[in-house]
JSON list of C-alpha atoms in Angstrom, two decimals:
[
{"chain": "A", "resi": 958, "resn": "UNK", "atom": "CA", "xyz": [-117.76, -58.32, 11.90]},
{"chain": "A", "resi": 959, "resn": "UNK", "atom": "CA", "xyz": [-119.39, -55.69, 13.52]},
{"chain": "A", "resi": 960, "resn": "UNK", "atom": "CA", "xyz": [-117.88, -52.31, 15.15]},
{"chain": "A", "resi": 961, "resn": "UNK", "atom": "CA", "xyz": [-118.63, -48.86, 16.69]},
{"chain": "A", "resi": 962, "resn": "UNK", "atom": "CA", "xyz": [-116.44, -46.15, 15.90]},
{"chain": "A", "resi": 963, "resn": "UNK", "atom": "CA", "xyz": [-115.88, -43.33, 18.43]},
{"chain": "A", "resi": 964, "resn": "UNK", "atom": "CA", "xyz": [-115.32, -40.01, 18.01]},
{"chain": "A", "resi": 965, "resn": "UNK", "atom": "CA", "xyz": [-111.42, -41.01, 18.52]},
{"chain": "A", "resi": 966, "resn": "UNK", "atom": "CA", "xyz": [-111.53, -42.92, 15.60]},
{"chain": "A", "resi": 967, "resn": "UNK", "atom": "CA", "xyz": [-112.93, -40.25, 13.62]},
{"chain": "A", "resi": 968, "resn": "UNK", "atom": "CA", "xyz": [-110.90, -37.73, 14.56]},
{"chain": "A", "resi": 969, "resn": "UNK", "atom": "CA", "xyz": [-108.07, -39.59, 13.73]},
{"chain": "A", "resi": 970, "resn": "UNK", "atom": "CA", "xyz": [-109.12, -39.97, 10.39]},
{"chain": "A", "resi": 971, "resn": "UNK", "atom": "CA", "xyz": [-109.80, -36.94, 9.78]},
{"chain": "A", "resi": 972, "resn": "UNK", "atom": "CA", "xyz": [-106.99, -35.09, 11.25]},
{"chain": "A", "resi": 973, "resn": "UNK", "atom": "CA", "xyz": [-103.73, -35.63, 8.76]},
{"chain": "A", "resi": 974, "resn": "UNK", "atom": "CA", "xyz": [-101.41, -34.84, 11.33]},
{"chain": "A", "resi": 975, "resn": "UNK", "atom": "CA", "xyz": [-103.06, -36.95, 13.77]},
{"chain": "A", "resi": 976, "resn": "UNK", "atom": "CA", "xyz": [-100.07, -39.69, 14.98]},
{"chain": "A", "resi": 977, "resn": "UNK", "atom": "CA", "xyz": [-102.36, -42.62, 15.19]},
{"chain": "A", "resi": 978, "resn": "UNK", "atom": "CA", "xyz": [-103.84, -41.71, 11.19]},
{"chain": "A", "resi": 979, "resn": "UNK", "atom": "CA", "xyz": [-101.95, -44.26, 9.26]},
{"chain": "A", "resi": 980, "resn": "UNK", "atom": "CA", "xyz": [-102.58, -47.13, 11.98]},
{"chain": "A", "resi": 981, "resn": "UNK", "atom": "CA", "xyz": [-106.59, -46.51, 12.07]},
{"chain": "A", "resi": 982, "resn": "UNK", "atom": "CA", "xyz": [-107.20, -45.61, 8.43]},
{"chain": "A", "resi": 983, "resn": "UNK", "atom": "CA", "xyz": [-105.24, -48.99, 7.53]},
{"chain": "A", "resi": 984, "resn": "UNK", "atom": "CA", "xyz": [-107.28, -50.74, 10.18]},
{"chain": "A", "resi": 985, "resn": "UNK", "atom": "CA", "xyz": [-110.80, -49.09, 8.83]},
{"chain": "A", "resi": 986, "resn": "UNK", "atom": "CA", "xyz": [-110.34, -49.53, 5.03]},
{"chain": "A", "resi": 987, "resn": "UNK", "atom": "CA", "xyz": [-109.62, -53.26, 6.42]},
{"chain": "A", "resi": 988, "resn": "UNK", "atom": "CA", "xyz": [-112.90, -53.05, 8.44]},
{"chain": "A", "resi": 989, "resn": "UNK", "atom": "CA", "xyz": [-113.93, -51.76, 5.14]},
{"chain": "A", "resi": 990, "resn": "UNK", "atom": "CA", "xyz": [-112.70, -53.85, 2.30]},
{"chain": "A", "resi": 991, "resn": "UNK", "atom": "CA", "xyz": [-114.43, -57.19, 4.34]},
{"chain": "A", "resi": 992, "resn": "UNK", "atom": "CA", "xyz": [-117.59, -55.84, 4.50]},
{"chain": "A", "resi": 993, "resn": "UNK", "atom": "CA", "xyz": [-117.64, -55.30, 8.26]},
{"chain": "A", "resi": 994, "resn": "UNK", "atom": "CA", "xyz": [-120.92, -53.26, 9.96]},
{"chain": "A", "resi": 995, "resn": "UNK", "atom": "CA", "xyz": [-119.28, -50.20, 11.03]},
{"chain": "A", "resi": 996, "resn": "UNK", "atom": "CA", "xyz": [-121.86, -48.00, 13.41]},
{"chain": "A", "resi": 997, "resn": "UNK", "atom": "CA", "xyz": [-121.65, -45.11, 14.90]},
{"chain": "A", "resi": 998, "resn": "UNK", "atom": "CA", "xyz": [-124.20, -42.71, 16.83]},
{"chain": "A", "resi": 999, "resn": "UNK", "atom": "CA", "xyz": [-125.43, -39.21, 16.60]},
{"chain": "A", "resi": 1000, "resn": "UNK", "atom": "CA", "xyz": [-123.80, -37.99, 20.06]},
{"chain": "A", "resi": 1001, "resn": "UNK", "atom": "CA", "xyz": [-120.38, -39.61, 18.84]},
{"chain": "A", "resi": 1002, "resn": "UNK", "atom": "CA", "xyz": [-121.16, -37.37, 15.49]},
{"chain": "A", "resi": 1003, "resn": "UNK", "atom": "CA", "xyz": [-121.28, -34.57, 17.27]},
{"chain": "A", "resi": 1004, "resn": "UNK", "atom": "CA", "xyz": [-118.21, -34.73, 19.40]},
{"chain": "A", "resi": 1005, "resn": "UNK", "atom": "CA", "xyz": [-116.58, -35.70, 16.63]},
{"chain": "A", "resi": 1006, "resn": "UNK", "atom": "CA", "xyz": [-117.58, -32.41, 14.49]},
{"chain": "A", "resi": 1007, "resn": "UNK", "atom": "CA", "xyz": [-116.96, -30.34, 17.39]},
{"chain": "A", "resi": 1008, "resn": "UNK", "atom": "CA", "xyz": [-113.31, -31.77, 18.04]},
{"chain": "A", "resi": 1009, "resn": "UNK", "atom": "CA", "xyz": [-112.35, -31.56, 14.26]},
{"chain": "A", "resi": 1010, "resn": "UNK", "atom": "CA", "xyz": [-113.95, -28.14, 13.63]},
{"chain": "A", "resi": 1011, "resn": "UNK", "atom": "CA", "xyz": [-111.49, -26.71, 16.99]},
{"chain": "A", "resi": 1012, "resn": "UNK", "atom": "CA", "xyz": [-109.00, -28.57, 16.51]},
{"chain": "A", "resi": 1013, "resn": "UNK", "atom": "CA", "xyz": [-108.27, -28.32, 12.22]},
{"chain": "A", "resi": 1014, "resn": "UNK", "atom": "CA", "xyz": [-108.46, -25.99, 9.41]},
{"chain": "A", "resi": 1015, "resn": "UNK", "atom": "CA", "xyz": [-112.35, -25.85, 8.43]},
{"chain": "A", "resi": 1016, "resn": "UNK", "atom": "CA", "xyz": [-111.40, -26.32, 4.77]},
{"chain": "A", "resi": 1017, "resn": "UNK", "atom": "CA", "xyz": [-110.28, -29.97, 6.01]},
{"chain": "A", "resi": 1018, "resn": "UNK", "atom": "CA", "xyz": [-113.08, -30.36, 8.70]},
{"chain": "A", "resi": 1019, "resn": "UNK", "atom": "CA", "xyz": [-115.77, -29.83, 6.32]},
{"chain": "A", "resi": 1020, "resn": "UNK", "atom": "CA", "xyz": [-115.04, -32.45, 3.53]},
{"chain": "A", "resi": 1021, "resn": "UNK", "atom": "CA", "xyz": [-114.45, -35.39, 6.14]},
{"chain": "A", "resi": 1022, "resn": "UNK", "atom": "CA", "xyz": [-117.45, -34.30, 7.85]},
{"chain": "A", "resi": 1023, "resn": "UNK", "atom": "CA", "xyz": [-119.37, -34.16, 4.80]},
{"chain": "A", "resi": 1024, "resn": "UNK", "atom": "CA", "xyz": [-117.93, -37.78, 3.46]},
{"chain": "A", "resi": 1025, "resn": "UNK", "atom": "CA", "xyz": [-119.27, -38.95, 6.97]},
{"chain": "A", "resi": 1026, "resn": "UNK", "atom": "CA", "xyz": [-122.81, -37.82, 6.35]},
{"chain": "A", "resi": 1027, "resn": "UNK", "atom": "CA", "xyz": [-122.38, -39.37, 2.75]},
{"chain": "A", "resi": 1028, "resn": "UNK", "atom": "CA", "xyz": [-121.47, -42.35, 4.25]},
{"chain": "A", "resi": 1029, "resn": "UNK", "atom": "CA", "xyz": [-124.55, -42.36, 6.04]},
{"chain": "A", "resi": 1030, "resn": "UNK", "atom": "CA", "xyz": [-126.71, -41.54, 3.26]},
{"chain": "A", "resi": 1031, "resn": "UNK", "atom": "CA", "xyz": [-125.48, -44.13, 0.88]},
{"chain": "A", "resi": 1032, "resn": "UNK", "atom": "CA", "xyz": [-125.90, -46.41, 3.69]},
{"chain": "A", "resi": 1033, "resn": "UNK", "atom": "CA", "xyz": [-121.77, -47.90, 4.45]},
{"chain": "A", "resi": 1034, "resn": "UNK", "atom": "CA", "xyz": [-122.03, -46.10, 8.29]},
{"chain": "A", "resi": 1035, "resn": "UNK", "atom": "CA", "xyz": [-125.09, -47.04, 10.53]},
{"chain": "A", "resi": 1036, "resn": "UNK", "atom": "CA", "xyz": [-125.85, -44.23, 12.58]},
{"chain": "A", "resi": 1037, "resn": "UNK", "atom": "CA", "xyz": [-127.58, -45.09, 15.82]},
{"chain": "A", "resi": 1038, "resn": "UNK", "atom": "CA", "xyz": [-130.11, -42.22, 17.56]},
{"chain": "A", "resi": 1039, "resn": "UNK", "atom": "CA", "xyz": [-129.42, -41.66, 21.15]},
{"chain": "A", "resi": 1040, "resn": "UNK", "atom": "CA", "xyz": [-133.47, -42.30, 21.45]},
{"chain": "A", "resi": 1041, "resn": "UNK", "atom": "CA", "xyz": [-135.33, -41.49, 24.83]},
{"chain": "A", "resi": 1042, "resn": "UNK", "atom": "CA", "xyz": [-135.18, -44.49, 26.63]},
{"chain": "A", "resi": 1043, "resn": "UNK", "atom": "CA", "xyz": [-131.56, -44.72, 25.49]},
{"chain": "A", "resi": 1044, "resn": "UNK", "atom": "CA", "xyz": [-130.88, -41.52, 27.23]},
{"chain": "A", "resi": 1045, "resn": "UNK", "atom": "CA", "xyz": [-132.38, -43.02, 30.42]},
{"chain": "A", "resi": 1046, "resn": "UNK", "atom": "CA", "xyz": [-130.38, -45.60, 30.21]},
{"chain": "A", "resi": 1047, "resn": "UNK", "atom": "CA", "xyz": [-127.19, -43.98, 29.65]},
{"chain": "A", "resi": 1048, "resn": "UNK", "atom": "CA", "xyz": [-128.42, -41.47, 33.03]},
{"chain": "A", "resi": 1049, "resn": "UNK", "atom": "CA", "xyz": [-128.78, -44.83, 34.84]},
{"chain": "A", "resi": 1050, "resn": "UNK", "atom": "CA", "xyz": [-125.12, -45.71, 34.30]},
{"chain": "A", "resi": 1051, "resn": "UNK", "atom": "CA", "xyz": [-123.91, -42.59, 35.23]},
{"chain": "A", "resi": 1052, "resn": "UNK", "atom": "CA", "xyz": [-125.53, -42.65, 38.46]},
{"chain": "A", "resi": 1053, "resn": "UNK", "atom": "CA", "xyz": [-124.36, -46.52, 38.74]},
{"chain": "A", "resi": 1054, "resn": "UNK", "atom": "CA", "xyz": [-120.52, -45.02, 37.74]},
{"chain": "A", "resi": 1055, "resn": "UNK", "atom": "CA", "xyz": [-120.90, -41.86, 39.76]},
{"chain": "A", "resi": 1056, "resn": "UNK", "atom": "CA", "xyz": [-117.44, -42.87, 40.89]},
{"chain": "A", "resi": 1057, "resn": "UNK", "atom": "CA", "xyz": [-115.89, -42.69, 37.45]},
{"chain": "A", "resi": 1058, "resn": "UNK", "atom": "CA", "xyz": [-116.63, -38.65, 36.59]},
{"chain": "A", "resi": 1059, "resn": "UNK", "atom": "CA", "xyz": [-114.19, -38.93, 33.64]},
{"chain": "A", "resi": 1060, "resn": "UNK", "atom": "CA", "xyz": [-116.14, -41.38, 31.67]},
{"chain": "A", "resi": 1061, "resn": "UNK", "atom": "CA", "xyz": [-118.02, -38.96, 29.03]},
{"chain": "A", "resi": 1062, "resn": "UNK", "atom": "CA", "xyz": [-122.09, -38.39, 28.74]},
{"chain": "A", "resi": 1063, "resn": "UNK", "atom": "CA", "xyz": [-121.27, -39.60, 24.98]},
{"chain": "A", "resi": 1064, "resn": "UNK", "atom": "CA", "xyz": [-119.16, -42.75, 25.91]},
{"chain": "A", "resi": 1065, "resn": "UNK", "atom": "CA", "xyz": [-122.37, -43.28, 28.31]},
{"chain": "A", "resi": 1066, "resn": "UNK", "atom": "CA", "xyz": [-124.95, -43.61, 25.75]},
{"chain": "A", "resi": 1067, "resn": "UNK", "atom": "CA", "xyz": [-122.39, -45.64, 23.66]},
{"chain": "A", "resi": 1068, "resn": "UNK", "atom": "CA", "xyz": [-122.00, -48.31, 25.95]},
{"chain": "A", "resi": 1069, "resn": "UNK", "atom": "CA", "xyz": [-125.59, -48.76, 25.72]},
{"chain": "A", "resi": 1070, "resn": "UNK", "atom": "CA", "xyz": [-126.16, -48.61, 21.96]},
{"chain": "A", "resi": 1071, "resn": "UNK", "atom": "CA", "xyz": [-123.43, -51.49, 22.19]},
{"chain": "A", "resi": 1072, "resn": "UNK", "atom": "CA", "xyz": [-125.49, -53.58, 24.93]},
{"chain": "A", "resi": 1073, "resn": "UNK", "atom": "CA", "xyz": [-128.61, -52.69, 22.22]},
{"chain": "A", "resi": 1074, "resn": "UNK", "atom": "CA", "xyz": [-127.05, -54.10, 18.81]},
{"chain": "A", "resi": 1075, "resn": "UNK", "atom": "CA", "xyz": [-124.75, -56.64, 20.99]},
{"chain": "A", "resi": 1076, "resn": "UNK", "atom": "CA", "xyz": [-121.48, -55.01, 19.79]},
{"chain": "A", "resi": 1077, "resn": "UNK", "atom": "CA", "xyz": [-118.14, -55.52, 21.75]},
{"chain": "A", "resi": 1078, "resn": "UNK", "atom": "CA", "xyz": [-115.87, -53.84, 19.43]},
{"chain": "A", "resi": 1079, "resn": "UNK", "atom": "CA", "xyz": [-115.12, -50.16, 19.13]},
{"chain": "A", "resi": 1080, "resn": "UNK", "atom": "CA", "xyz": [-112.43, -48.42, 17.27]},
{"chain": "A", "resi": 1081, "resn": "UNK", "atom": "CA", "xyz": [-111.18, -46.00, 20.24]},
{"chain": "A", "resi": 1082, "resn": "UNK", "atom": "CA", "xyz": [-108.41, -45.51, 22.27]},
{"chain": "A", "resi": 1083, "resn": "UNK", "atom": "CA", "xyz": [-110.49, -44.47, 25.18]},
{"chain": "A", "resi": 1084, "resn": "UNK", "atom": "CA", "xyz": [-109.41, -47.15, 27.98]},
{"chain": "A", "resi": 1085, "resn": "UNK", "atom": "CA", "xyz": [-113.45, -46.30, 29.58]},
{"chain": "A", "resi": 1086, "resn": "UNK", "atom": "CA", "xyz": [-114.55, -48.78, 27.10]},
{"chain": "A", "resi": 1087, "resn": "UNK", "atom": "CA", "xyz": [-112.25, -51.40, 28.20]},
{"chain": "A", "resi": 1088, "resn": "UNK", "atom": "CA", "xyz": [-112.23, -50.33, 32.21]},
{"chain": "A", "resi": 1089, "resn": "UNK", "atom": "CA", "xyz": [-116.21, -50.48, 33.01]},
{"chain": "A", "resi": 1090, "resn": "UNK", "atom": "CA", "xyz": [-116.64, -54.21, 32.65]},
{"chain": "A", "resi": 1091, "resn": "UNK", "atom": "CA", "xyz": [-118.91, -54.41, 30.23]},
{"chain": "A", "resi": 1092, "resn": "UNK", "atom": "CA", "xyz": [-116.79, -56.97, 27.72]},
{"chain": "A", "resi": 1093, "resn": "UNK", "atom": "CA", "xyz": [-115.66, -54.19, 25.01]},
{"chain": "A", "resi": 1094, "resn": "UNK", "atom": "CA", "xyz": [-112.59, -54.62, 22.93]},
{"chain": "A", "resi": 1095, "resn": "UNK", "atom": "CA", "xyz": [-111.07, -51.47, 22.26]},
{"chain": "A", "resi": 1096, "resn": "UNK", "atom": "CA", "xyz": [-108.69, -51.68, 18.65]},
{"chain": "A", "resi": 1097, "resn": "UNK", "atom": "CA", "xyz": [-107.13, -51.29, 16.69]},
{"chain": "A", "resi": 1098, "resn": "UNK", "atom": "CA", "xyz": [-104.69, -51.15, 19.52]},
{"chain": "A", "resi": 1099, "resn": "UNK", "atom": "CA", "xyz": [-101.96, -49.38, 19.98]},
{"chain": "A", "resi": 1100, "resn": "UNK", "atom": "CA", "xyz": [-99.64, -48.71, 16.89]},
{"chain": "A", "resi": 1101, "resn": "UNK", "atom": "CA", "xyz": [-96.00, -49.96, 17.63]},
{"chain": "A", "resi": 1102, "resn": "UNK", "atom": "CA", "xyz": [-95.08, -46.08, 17.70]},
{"chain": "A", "resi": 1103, "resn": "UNK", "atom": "CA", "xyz": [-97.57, -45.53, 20.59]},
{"chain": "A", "resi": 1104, "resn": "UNK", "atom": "CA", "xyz": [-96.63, -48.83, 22.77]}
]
């Protein structure tokens, strides 16, 4: 089992009064607890940061954030570089999707880390991932509450 998490799926975590919370964390210490490959990039990172930093207290932003970078460190999250020729790549979609202007820069350069590593799973509830054709599953899905 392999997965990407967005910067949805982060935020969610990180953000206690977030209504989707309970469903993902329950859904990621699953992801967890059977060993699963959970990746993530460094332009997902930083849109994550951004969005919890603006959108929460700082004294809650900055632990999470910091138990993400340990994460990384101690080796449980993969964090993918957005790398040149990734870049290009990612520019080369949004020129093919010029007709989709909502679909983020970030998302961009995810779907082609997920072409790279051959990943068609990402924890989001961005519907771009699911919309562009490309074979992603989004989950965990909507939570009963949401649906």
């Amino acid at each position: 089992m392999r997965f990407l998490v967005d910067a949805w799926g982060w935020y969610a975590l990180g953000n206690a009064r977030d209504p989707q919370r309970d469903h993902v964390e329950t859904f990621y210490r699953g992801l967890r607890q059977v060993g699963a490959l959970i990746y993530t990039t460094d332009y997902i990172l930083d849109e994550t940061i951004n969005l919890l930093f603006r959108r929460i207290s700082s004294s809650t932003a900055r632990p999470f954030t910091q138990g993400l970078l340990d994460a990384i460190a101690q080796g449980h999250l993969r964090q993918e570089e957005i790398t040149a020729d990734r870049l290009k790549r990612a520019w080369g979609l949004r020129e093919r999707l010029h007709d989709r202007p909502m679909i983020s820069f970030t998302d961009l350069t995810s779907f082609v880390v997920m072409q790279d590593l051959r990943l068609s799973q990402v924890v989001t509830d961005d519907v771009h991932f699911s919309q562009i054709g490309m074979g992603f599953q989004v989950l965990p899905g909507r939570s009963e509450k949401r649906q």
